[in-house]
PDB file of C-alpha atoms in Angstrom:
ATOM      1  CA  UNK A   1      89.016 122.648 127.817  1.00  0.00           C
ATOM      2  CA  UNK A   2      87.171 125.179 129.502  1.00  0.00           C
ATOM      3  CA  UNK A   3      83.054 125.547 129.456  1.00  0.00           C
ATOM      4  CA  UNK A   4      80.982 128.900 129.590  1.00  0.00           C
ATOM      5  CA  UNK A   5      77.882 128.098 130.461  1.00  0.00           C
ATOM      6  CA  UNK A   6      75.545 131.030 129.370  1.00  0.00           C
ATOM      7  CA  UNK A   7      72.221 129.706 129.805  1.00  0.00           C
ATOM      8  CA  UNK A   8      70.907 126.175 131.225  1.00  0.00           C
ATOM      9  CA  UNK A   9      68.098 124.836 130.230  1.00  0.00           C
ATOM     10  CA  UNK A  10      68.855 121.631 130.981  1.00  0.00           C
ATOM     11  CA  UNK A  11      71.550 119.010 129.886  1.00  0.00           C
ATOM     12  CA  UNK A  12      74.495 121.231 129.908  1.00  0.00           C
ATOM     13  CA  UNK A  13      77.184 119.042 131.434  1.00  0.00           C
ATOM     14  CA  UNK A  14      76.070 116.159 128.613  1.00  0.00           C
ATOM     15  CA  UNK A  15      76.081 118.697 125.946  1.00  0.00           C
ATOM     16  CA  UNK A  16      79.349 120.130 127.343  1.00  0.00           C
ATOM     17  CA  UNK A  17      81.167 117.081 127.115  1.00  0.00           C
ATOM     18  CA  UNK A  18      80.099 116.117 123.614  1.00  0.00           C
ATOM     19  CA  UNK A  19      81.013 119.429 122.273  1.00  0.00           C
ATOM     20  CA  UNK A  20      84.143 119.628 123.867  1.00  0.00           C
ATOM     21  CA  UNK A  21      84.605 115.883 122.679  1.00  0.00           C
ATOM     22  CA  UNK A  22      83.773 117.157 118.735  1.00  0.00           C
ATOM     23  CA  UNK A  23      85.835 120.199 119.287  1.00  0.00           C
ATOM     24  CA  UNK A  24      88.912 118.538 120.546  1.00  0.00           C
ATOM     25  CA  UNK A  25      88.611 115.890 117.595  1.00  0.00           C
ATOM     26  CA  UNK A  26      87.796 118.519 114.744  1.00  0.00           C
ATOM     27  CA  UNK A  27      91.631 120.525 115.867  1.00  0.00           C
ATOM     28  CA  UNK A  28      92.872 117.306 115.175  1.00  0.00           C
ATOM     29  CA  UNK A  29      94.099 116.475 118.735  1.00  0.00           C
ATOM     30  CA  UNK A  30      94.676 112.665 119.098  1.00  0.00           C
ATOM     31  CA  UNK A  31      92.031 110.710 120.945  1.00  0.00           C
ATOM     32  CA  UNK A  32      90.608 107.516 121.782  1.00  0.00           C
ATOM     33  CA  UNK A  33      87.467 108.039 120.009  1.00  0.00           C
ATOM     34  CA  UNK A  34      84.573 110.879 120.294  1.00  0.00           C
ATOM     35  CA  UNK A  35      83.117 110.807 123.673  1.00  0.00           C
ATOM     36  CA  UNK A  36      78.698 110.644 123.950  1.00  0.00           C
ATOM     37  CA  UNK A  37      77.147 111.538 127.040  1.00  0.00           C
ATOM     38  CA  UNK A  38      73.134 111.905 127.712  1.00  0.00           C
ATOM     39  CA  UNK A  39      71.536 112.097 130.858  1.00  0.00           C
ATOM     40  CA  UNK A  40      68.486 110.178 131.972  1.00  0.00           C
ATOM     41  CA  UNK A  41      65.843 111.205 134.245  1.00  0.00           C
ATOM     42  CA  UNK A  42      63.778 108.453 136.054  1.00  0.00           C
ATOM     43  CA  UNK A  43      60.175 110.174 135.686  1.00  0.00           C
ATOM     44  CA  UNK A  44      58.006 107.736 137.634  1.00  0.00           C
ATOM     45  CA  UNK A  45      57.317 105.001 135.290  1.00  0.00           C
ATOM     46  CA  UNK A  46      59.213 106.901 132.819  1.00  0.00           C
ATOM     47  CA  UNK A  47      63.032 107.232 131.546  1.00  0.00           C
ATOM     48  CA  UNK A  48      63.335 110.565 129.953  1.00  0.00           C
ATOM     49  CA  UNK A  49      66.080 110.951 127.709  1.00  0.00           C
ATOM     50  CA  UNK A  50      67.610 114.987 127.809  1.00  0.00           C
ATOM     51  CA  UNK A  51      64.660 116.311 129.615  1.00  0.00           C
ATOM     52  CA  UNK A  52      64.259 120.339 130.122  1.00  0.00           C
ATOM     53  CA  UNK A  53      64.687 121.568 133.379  1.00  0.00           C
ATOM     54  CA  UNK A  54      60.797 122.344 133.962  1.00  0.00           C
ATOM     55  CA  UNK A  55      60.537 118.324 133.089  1.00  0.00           C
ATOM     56  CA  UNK A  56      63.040 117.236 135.359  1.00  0.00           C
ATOM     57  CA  UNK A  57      62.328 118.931 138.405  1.00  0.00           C
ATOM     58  CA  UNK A  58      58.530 117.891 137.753  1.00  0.00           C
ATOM     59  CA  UNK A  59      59.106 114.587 139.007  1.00  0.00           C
ATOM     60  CA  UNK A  60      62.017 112.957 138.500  1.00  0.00           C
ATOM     61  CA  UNK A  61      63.297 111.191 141.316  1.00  0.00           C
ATOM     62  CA  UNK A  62      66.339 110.566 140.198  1.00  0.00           C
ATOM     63  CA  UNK A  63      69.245 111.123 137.164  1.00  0.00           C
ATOM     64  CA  UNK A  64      71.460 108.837 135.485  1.00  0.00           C
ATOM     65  CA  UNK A  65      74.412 110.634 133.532  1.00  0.00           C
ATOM     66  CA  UNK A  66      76.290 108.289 130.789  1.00  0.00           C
ATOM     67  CA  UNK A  67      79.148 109.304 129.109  1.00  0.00           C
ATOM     68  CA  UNK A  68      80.928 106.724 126.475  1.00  0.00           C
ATOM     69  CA  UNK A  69      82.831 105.511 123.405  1.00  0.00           C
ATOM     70  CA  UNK A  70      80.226 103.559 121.596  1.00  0.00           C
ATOM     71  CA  UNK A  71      82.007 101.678 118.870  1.00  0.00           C
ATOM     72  CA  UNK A  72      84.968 101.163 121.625  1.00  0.00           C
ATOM     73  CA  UNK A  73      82.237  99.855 124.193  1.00  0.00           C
ATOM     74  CA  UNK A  74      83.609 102.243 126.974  1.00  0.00           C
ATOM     75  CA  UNK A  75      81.704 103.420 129.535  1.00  0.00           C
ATOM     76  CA  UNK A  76      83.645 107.283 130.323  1.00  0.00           C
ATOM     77  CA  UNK A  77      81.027 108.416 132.812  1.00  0.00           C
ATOM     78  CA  UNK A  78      78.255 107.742 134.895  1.00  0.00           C
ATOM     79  CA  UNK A  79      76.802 109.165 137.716  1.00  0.00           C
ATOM     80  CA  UNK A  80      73.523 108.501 139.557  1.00  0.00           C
ATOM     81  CA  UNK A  81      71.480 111.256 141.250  1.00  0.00           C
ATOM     82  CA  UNK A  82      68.746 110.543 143.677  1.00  0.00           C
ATOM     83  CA  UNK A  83      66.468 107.475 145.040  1.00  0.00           C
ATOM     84  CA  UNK A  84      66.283 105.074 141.918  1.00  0.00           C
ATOM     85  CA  UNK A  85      65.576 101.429 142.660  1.00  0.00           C
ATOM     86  CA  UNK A  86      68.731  99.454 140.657  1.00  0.00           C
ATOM     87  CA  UNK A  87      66.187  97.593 138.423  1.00  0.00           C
ATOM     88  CA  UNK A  88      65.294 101.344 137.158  1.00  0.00           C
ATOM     89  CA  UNK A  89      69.017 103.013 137.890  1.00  0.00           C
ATOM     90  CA  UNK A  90      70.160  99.818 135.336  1.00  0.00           C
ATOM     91  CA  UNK A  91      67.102 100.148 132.884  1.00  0.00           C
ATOM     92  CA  UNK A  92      68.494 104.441 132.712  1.00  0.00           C
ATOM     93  CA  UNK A  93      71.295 103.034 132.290  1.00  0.00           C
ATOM     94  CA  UNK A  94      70.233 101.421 128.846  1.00  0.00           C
ATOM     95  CA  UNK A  95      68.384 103.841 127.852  1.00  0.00           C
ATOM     96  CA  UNK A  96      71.553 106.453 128.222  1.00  0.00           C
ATOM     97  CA  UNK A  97      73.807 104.488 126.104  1.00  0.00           C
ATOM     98  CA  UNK A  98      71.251 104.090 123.437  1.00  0.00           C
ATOM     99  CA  UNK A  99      71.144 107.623 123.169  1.00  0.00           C
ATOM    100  CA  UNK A 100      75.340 107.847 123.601  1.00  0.00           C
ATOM    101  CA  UNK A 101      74.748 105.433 120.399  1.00  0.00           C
ATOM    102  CA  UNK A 102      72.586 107.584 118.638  1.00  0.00           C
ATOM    103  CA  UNK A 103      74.491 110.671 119.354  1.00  0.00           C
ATOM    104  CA  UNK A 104      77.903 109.455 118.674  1.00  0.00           C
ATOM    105  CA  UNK A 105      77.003 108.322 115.060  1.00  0.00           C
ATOM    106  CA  UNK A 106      75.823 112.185 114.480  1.00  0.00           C
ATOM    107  CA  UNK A 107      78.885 113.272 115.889  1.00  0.00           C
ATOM    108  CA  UNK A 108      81.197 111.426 113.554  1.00  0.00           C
ATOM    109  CA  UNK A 109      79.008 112.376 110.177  1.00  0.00           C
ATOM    110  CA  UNK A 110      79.193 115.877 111.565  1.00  0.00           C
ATOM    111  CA  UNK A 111      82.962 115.299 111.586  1.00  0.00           C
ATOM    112  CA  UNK A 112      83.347 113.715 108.984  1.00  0.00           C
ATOM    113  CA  UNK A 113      81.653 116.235 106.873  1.00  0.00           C
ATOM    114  CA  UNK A 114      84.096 118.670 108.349  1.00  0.00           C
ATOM    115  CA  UNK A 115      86.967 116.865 107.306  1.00  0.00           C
ATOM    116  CA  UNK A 116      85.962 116.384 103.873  1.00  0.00           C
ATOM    117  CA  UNK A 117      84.947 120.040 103.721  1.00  0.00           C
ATOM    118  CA  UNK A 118      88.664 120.974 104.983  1.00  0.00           C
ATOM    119  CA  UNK A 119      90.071 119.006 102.846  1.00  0.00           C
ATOM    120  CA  UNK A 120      88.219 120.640  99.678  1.00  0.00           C
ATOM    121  CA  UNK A 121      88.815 124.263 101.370  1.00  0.00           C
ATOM    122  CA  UNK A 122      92.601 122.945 101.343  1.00  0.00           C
ATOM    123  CA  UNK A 123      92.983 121.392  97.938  1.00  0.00           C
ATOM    124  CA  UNK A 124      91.315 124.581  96.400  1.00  0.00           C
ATOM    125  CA  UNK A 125      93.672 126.408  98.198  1.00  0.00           C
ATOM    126  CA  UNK A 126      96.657 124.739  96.832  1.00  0.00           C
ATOM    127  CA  UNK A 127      95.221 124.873  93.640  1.00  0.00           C
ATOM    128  CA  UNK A 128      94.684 128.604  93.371  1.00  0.00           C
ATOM    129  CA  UNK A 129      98.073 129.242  94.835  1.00  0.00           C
ATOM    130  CA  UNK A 130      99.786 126.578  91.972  1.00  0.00           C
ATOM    131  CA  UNK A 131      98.015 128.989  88.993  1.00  0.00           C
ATOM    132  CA  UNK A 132      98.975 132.330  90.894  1.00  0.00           C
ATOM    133  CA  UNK A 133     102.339 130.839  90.969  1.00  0.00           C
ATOM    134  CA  UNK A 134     102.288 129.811  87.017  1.00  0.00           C
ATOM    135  CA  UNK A 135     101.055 132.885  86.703  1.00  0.00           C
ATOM    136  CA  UNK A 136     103.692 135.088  88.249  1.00  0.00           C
ATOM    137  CA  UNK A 137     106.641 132.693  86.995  1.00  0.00           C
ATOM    138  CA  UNK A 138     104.478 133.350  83.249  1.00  0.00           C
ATOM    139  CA  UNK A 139     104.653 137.323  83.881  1.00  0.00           C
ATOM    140  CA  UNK A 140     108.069 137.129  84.662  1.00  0.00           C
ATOM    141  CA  UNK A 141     109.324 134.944  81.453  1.00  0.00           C
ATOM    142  CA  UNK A 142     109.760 131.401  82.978  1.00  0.00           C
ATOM    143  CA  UNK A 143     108.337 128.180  82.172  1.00  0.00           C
ATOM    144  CA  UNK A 144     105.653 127.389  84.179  1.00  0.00           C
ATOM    145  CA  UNK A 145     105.923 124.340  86.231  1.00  0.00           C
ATOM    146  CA  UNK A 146     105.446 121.188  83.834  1.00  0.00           C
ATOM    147  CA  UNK A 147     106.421 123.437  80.647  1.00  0.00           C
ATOM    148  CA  UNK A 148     110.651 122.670  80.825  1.00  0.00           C
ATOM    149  CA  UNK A 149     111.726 122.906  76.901  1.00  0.00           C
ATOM    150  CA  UNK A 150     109.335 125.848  76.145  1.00  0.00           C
ATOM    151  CA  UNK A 151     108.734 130.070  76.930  1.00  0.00           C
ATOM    152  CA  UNK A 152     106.235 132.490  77.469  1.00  0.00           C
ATOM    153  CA  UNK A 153     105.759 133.815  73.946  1.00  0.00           C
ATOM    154  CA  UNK A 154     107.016 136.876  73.141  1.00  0.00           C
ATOM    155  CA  UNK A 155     104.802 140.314  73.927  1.00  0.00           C
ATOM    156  CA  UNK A 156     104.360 140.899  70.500  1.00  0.00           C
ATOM    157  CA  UNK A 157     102.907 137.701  69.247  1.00  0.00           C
ATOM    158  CA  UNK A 158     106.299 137.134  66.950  1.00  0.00           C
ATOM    159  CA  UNK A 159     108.589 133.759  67.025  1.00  0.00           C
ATOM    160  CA  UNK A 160     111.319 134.079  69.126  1.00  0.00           C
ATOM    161  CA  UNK A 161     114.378 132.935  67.780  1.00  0.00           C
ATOM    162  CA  UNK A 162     115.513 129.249  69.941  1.00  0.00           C
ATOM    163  CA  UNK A 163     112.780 129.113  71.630  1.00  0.00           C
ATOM    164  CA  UNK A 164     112.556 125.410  71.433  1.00  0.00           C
ATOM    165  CA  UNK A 165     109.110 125.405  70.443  1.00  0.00           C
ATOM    166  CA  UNK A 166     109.532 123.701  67.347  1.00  0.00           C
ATOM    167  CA  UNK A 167     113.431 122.023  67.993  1.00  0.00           C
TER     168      UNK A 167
END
């Protein structure tokens, strides 16, 4: 999976790797589970969750980037940026997967929304082809699919002789 970063405002290796996570699971690749990540900026007494730029570099003395598999309980990613005591690195820490949480349950209604829409697109799909195909076999004087034991009826509206419609 590759990333073009146009613009950065902020958060784009968290929102990178939840996109690519969503995108990999919507082509139907196989996977473990949808991966999360948020970063966490330690903002003096503070935990920021997916600051701006401009708010991040106004204090923060340090980041704490979580990656995971909530429902799996898998921690994916973290890394720590910067001088943050372990009481605060930990309570980032928290505060990241919370987030993860939060995010990950969004992900999967997103996807399974997609699914479902698919599957409609897909079923509507084979639908219209099935009548096209009646259709065509109709034009061309077969029974359509289901209708063994009876014809088209004639162009002109009169009984055709044998046609088993009444036999």
């Amino acid at each position: 999976v590759h990333v073009l970063v146009l613009q950065d405002d902020g958060g784009a290796l968290p929102a990178a790797i939840s996109c690519a996570s969503l995108a990999l699971a919507d082509a139907g690749i196989a996977l473990y589970g949808l991966v999360a990540a948020c970063c966490c900026h330690v903002l003096g007494d503070t935990i920021a969750l997916d600051c701006c730029t401009a708010e991040a570099s106004a204090a923060a003395a340090g980041t704490v980037l979580v990656g995971c598999m909530p429902p799996l309980e898998q921690l994916t990613l973290l890394r720590h940026q910067g001088a943050v005591p372990p009481a605060r690195a930990t309570e980032a820490l928290k505060v990241g997967l919370e987030g993860c949480a939060l995010l990950h349950a969004e992900m999967a209604m997103v996807l399974r929304a997609s699914s479902a829409s698919r599957d409609e697109r897909a079923a509507s799909a084979a639908l219209a082809s099935s009548s096209q195909h009646k259709r065509a076999r109709s034009a061309e004087g077969e029974a359509p699919d289901g209708d063994e034991g009876t014809s088209a009826a004639p162009p002109c509206g009169g009984e055709a002789a044998g046609s088993g419609a009444g036999e």
